[in-house]
mmCIF file of C-alpha atoms in Angstrom:
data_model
loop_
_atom_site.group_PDB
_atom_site.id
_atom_site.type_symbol
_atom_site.label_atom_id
_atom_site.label_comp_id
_atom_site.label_asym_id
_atom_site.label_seq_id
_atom_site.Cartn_x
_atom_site.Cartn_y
_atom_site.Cartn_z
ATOM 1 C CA UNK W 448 13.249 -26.012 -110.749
ATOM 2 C CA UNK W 449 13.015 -24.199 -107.189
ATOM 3 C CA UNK W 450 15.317 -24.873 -104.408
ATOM 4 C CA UNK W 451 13.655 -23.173 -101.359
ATOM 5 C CA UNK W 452 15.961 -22.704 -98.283
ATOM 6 C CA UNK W 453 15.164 -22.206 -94.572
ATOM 7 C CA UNK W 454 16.472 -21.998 -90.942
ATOM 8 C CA UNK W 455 18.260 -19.049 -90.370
ATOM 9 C CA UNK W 456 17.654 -16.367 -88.055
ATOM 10 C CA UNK W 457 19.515 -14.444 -85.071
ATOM 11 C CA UNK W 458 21.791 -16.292 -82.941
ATOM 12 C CA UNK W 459 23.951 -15.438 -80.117
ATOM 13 C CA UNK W 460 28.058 -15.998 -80.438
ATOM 14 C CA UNK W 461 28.683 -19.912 -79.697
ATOM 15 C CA UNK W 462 25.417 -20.780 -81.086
ATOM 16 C CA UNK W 463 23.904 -23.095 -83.501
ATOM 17 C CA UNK W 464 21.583 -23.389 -86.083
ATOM 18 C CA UNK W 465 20.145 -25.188 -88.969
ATOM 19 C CA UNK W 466 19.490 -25.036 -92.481
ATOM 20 C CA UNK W 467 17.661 -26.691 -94.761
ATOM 21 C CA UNK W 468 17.055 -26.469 -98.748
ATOM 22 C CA UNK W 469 14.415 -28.253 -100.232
ATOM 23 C CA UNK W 470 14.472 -28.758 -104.474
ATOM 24 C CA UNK W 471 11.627 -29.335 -106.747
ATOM 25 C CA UNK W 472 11.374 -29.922 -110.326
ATOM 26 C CA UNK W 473 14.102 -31.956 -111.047
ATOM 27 C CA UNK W 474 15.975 -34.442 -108.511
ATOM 28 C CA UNK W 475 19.450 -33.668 -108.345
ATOM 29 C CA UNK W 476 20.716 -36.697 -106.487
ATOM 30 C CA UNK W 477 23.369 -37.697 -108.376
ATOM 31 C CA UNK W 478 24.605 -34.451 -108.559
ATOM 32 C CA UNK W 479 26.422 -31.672 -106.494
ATOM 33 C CA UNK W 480 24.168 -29.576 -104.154
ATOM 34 C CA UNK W 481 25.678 -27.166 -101.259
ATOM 35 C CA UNK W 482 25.558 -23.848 -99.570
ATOM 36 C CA UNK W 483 27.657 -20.516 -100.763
ATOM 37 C CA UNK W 484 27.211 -17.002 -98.691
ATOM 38 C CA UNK W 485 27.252 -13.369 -98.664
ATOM 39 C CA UNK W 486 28.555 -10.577 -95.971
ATOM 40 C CA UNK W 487 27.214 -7.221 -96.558
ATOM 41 C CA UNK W 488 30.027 -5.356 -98.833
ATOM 42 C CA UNK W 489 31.764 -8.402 -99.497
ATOM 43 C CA UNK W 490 31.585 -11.128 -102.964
ATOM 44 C CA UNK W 491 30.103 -14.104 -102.840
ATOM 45 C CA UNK W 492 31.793 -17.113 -100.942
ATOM 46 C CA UNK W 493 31.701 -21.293 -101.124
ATOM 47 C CA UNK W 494 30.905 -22.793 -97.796
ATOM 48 C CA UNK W 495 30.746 -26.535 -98.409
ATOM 49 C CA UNK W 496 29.309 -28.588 -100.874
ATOM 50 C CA UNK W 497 28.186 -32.305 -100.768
ATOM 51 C CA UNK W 498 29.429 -34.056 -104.369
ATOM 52 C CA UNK W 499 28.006 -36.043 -106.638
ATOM 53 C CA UNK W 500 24.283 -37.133 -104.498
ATOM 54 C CA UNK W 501 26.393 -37.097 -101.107
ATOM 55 C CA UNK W 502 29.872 -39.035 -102.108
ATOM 56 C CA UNK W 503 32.504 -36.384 -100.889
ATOM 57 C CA UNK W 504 32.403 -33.513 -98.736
ATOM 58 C CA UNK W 505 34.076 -29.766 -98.678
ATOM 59 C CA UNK W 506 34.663 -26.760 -96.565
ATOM 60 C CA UNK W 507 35.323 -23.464 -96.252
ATOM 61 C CA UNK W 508 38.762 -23.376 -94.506
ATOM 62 C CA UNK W 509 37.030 -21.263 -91.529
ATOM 63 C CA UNK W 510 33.986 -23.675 -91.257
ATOM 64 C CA UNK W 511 35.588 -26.551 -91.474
ATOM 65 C CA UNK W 512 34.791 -28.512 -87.924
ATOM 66 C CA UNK W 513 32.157 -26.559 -86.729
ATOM 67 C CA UNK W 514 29.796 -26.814 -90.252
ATOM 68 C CA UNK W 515 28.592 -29.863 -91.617
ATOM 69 C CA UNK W 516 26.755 -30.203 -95.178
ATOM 70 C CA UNK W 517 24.732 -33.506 -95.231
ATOM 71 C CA UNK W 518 21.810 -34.276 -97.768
ATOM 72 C CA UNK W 519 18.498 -36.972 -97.954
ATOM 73 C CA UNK W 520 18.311 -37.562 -102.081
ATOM 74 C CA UNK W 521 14.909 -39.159 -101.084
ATOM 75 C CA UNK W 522 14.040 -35.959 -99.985
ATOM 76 C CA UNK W 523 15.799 -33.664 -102.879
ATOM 77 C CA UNK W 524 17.107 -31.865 -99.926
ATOM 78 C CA UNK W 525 20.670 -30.680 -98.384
ATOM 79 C CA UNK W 526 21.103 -29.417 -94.984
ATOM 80 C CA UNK W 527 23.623 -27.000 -93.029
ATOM 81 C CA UNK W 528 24.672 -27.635 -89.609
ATOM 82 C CA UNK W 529 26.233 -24.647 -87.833
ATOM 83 C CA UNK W 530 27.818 -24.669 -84.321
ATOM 84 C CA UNK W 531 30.260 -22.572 -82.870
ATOM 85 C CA UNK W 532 28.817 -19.714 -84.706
ATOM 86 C CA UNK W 533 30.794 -16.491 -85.187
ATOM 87 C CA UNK W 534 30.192 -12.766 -85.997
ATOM 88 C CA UNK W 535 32.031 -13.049 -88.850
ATOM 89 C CA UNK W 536 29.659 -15.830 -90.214
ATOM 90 C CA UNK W 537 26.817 -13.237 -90.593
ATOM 91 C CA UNK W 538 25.461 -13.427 -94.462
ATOM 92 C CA UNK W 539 22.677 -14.483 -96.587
ATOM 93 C CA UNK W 540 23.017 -18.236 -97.259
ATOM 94 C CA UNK W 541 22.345 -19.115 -100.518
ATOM 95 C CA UNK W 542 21.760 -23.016 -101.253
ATOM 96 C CA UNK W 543 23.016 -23.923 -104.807
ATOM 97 C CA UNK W 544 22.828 -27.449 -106.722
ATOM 98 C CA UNK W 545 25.020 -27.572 -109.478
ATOM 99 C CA UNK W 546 25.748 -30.346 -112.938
ATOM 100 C CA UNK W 547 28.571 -32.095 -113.613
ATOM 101 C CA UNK W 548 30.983 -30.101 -111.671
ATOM 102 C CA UNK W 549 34.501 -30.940 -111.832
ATOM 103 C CA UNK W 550 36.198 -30.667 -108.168
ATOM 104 C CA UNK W 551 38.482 -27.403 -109.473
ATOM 105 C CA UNK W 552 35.026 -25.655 -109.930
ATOM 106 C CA UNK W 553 32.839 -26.311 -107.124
ATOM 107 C CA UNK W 554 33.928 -23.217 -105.129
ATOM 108 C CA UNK W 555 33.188 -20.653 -107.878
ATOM 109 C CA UNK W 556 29.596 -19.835 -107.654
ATOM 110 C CA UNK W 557 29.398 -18.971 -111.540
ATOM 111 C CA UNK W 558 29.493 -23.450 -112.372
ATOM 112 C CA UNK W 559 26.011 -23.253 -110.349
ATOM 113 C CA UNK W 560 23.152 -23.637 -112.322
ATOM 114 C CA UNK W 561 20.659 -23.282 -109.368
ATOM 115 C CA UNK W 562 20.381 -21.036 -106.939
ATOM 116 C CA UNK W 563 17.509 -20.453 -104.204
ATOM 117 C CA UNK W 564 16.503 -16.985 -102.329
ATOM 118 C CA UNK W 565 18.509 -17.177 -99.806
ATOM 119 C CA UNK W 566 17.888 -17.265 -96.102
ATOM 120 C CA UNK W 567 19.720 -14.682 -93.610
ATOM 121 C CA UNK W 568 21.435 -15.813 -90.665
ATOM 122 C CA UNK W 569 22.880 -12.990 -87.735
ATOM 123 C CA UNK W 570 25.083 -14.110 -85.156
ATOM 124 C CA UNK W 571 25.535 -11.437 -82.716
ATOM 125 C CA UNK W 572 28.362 -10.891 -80.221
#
């Protein structure tokens, strides 16, 4: 199984941008697939997650109306829209896909049985 993520890049302040994960080897659309990141110096953190093949969505308190997870099971693939981007939303974005998660557990990266490279997004100021 290989979940292969894409889109980020440098973006000015205010900006937007796009990401896209892409899973092979096993469909995962009834399942829970999303996006967690990572700040230089700082621990892994949830940024949204789109349940069980697309039913329910969640946030990140500080993303929350300028991010939007979406998904296309036809496509075994989940997406992350970014606007409004922020400094402070620098990080490696890591696109996860995880089985029979309970809703206490989808923030904690450790219930994620999938995880793909990784792609690096840098909003400047």
């Amino acid at each position: 199984v290989q979940l292969q993520a894409s889109g980020g890049g440098l973006v000015q302040a205010g900006g937007s941008l796009r990401l896209s994960c892409a899973a092979s080897g096993r469909s995962f659309s009834r399942d829970d697939m999303g996006w967690f990141r990572q700040a230089p110096g700082k621990e892994r953190e949830f940024v949204a997650s789109s349940r069980r093949g697309g039913t329910t969505t969640h946030y990140l308190d500080s993303v929350k109306g300028r991010f939007t997870v979406s998904r296309d099971n036809a496509k075994s693939s989940v997406y992350l829209e970014m606007n409004s981007l922020k400094p402070e939303d620098t990080a490696l974005y890591y696109c996860v896909a995880g089985v029979n998660l309970i809703l206490s557990s989808i923030r904690n990266p450790r219930n994620y049985a999938y995880w793909g490279r990784g792609t690096l997004v840098t909003v400047s100021s």
